[in-house]
Amino acid sequence: MTQDELIEKLDFKKGNGLIPVIVQDTNTKAILMQAYANKEAVELTLKTKKATYWSRSRNEIWVKGETSGHTQKIVSVATDCDFDSLLYVVEQIGPACHTGENSCFFNKML
Amino acid sequence: MTQDELIEKLDFKKGNGLIPVIVQDTNTKAILMQAYANKEAVELTLKTKKATYWSRSRNEIWVKGETSGHTQKIVSVATDCDFDSLLYVVEQIGPACHTGENSCFFNKML
């Protein structure tokens, strides 16, 4: 499928217009964070190569690092078998987490 | 925080009782799939060390691989900075995807 066809296949309905995005560091393969994208955010990400999300707290398009400088340069984008999840592989500048940690997943449960 | 404290911190409200779960292969570091967990699924995962989810299509607890044999042995579980996302690192037996692919994220968009 072409990129345009895949965009049309994305299933935004299940999540009320949003699809979860997994963000992986291209170098360390670590999971950096998990966010959400609407269709506009996916299209901007593909076009600008800057990881772009929908901020659920601010209710707006969110270009990661626009204020902090901790941007994410897109290396690859993929969607899953049923088109309701996205994976951004990125080159991360600075820490991904607003707490200053490299990854948001620092709370170990097991 | 202890495991019990972290379980109580998990924010199931934002997602109507469900939290997205990122599933990573402990050996290859590949993202295998993304699913959802309710509180019971997280507790079962931590207790049994078998990756357990909530199936949105079947509306029931789903022990991965229970019918296919393609189980996921839990290596570690973590939650993120705001407790609304989970990461299961697993030892995957067989392919993770129902299509037979190793990973569900085989639809490359970029």
Coordinates of C-alpha atoms in Angstrom, one line a residue:
Chain A
M1 CA 0.0 0.0 0.0
T2 CA 1.1 3.6 -0.6
Q3 CA 1.5 6.1 2.2
D4 CA -1.7 7.8 1.2
E5 CA -3.6 4.5 1.2
L6 CA -2.2 3.7 4.6
I7 CA -3.3 7.1 6.0
E8 CA -6.8 6.4 4.8
K9 CA -6.7 2.9 6.4
L10 CA -5.8 4.3 9.8
D11 CA -8.6 3.6 12.3
F12 CA -9.2 6.8 14.3
K13 CA -12.8 5.8 15.2
K14 CA -12.0 3.3 18.0
G15 CA -10.2 6.0 19.9
N16 CA -12.5 9.0 19.3
G17 CA -10.2 10.5 16.6
L18 CA -6.9 9.5 18.3
I19 CA -4.5 6.6 17.7
P20 CA -1.8 5.7 20.3
V21 CA 1.7 6.3 19.2
I22 CA 4.7 4.3 20.5
V23 CA 7.9 6.2 20.3
Q24 CA 11.2 4.3 20.0
D25 CA 14.8 5.6 20.0
T26 CA 16.5 4.5 16.8
N27 CA 19.9 4.2 18.5
T28 CA 19.1 2.5 21.9
K29 CA 15.8 0.9 20.8
A30 CA 14.4 2.1 24.1
I31 CA 10.8 3.1 24.4
L32 CA 10.9 6.8 25.0
M33 CA 7.2 7.7 25.5
Q34 CA 3.7 7.0 24.4
A35 CA 1.4 9.7 23.0
Y36 CA -1.6 10.1 20.7
A37 CA -2.0 11.4 17.1
N38 CA -5.0 12.5 15.2
K39 CA -5.0 12.4 11.4
E40 CA -3.5 15.9 11.1
A41 CA -0.7 15.0 13.5
V42 CA 0.2 11.9 11.4
E43 CA 0.2 13.9 8.2
L44 CA 2.4 16.6 9.7
T45 CA 4.8 14.0 11.0
L46 CA 5.2 12.4 7.6
K47 CA 5.5 15.7 5.9
T48 CA 7.9 17.6 8.3
K49 CA 9.8 14.6 9.7
K50 CA 9.3 16.1 13.1
A51 CA 7.4 13.9 15.6
T52 CA 3.9 15.5 16.0
Y53 CA 1.1 14.5 18.3
W54 CA -2.3 15.6 19.6
S55 CA -2.0 16.9 23.2
R56 CA -5.0 15.5 25.2
S57 CA -4.3 17.9 28.0
R58 CA -4.0 21.1 25.9
N59 CA -6.3 19.9 23.2
E60 CA -4.0 21.0 20.4
I61 CA -1.4 19.8 17.9
W62 CA 1.8 19.3 19.7
V63 CA 5.2 19.3 17.9
K64 CA 7.4 17.5 20.3
G65 CA 10.2 19.8 21.6
E66 CA 8.8 23.0 20.1
T67 CA 9.2 24.7 23.4
S68 CA 11.7 22.5 25.3
G69 CA 14.1 22.0 22.3
H70 CA 13.9 18.2 22.9
T71 CA 12.8 17.4 19.4
Q72 CA 12.4 14.1 17.7
K73 CA 13.6 13.6 14.2
I74 CA 11.5 10.9 12.4
V75 CA 13.5 7.9 11.1
S76 CA 10.5 5.7 10.3
V77 CA 6.8 5.4 10.8
A78 CA 4.7 2.2 10.8
T79 CA 1.2 1.1 11.6
D80 CA 0.1 -2.2 12.8
C81 CA -1.9 -5.1 11.4
D82 CA -5.3 -3.6 12.1
F83 CA -4.3 0.1 11.6
D84 CA -5.1 1.3 15.1
S85 CA -1.7 1.9 16.5
L86 CA 1.4 3.8 15.3
L87 CA 5.1 3.4 15.8
Y88 CA 7.5 6.4 15.4
V89 CA 11.2 5.5 15.4
V90 CA 13.1 8.7 16.2
E91 CA 16.4 10.4 16.7
Q92 CA 15.8 12.0 20.1
I93 CA 17.5 15.3 21.0
G94 CA 17.9 15.6 24.8
P95 CA 15.7 13.7 27.2
A96 CA 12.3 12.6 25.9
C97 CA 10.5 12.9 29.3
H98 CA 9.5 16.2 30.8
T99 CA 10.9 15.0 34.1
G100 CA 14.4 15.0 32.5
E101 CA 14.6 11.2 32.3
N102 CA 15.6 9.7 28.9
S103 CA 12.5 7.6 28.8
C104 CA 9.1 8.2 30.4
F105 CA 8.9 4.5 31.4
F106 CA 11.0 4.8 34.6
N107 CA 8.5 3.4 37.0
K108 CA 9.4 -0.2 37.3
M109 CA 6.6 -2.5 38.5
L110 CA 8.4 -5.8 37.9
Chain B
M1 CA 7.0 3.2 45.1
T2 CA 6.1 -0.4 45.8
Q3 CA 4.3 -2.5 43.2
D4 CA 1.0 -2.2 45.0
E5 CA 1.4 1.6 45.2
L6 CA 2.1 1.7 41.5
I7 CA -1.0 -0.4 40.7
E8 CA -3.1 2.1 42.6
K9 CA -1.4 5.0 40.8
L10 CA -2.3 3.6 37.3
D11 CA -4.7 6.0 35.6
F12 CA -7.5 3.9 34.1
K13 CA -9.9 6.8 34.0
K14 CA -8.6 8.6 30.9
G15 CA -9.2 5.5 28.7
N16 CA -12.5 4.3 30.1
G17 CA -10.9 1.6 32.3
L18 CA -8.2 0.7 29.8
I19 CA -4.5 1.6 29.5
P20 CA -2.5 1.1 26.3
V21 CA 0.3 -1.5 26.7
I22 CA 3.4 -1.5 24.5
V23 CA 4.9 -4.9 24.1
Q24 CA 8.7 -5.1 23.4
D25 CA 10.8 -8.2 22.6
T26 CA 13.5 -8.6 25.3
N27 CA 16.0 -10.1 22.8
T28 CA 15.5 -8.0 19.6
K29 CA 14.1 -4.9 21.3
A30 CA 11.5 -4.9 18.5
I31 CA 8.0 -3.5 19.2
L32 CA 5.8 -6.6 18.8
M33 CA 2.3 -5.3 19.3
Q34 CA 0.2 -2.8 21.2
A35 CA -2.8 -3.9 23.2
Y36 CA -4.8 -2.7 26.2
A37 CA -5.1 -3.7 29.9
N38 CA -7.6 -3.1 32.6
K39 CA -6.6 -3.4 36.3
E40 CA -7.3 -7.1 36.5
A41 CA -5.2 -7.8 33.4
V42 CA -2.2 -5.9 34.9
E43 CA -2.6 -7.7 38.2
L44 CA -2.8 -11.1 36.5
T45 CA 0.3 -10.2 34.4
L46 CA 2.3 -9.3 37.4
K47 CA 1.2 -12.4 39.3
T48 CA 1.4 -15.1 36.6
K49 CA 4.3 -13.6 34.5
K50 CA 2.1 -14.3 31.4
A51 CA 1.3 -11.2 29.4
T52 CA -2.4 -10.6 29.9
Y53 CA -4.6 -8.0 28.2
W54 CA -8.2 -6.9 27.9
S55 CA -9.6 -7.8 24.5
R56 CA -11.7 -4.9 23.1
S57 CA -13.2 -7.0 20.4
R58 CA -14.2 -10.0 22.6
N59 CA -14.7 -7.9 25.8
E60 CA -12.9 -10.3 28.0
I61 CA -9.5 -11.0 29.7
W62 CA -7.1 -12.2 27.1
V63 CA -4.0 -14.3 28.1
K64 CA -1.8 -13.9 25.0
G65 CA -1.2 -17.2 23.3
E66 CA -3.7 -19.2 25.3
T67 CA -5.2 -20.6 22.1
S68 CA -2.4 -20.0 19.6
G69 CA 0.4 -21.2 21.9
H70 CA 2.3 -17.9 21.0
T71 CA 2.7 -16.9 24.6
Q72 CA 4.7 -14.0 26.1
K73 CA 6.7 -14.6 29.2
I74 CA 7.0 -11.4 31.2
V75 CA 10.6 -10.1 31.7
S76 CA 9.7 -6.7 33.1
V77 CA 6.7 -4.3 33.5
A78 CA 6.9 -0.5 33.8
T79 CA 4.6 2.4 33.7
D80 CA 5.3 5.9 32.5
C81 CA 5.7 9.3 34.2
D82 CA 2.0 10.0 34.4
F83 CA 0.9 6.4 34.9
D84 CA -1.4 6.2 31.8
S85 CA 0.7 3.8 29.7
L86 CA 2.4 0.4 30.3
L87 CA 5.4 -1.3 28.9
Y88 CA 5.6 -5.1 28.9
V89 CA 9.1 -6.5 28.0
V90 CA 8.6 -10.2 27.0
E91 CA 10.1 -13.4 25.8
Q92 CA 8.0 -14.1 22.8
I93 CA 7.2 -17.7 21.8
G94 CA 6.5 -17.9 18.0
P95 CA 5.2 -14.9 16.1
A96 CA 3.4 -12.1 18.1
C97 CA 1.0 -11.2 15.3
H98 CA -2.0 -13.2 14.3
T99 CA -1.0 -12.7 10.6
G100 CA 2.2 -14.8 11.3
E101 CA 4.5 -11.8 11.2
N102 CA 7.0 -11.5 14.1
S103 CA 5.7 -8.0 14.8
C104 CA 2.3 -6.4 14.2
F105 CA 4.0 -3.2 12.9
F106 CA 4.8 -4.4 9.4
N107 CA 2.9 -1.6 7.5
K108 CA 5.7 0.9 6.8
M109 CA 4.4 4.4 6.1
L110 CA 7.9 6.1 6.0

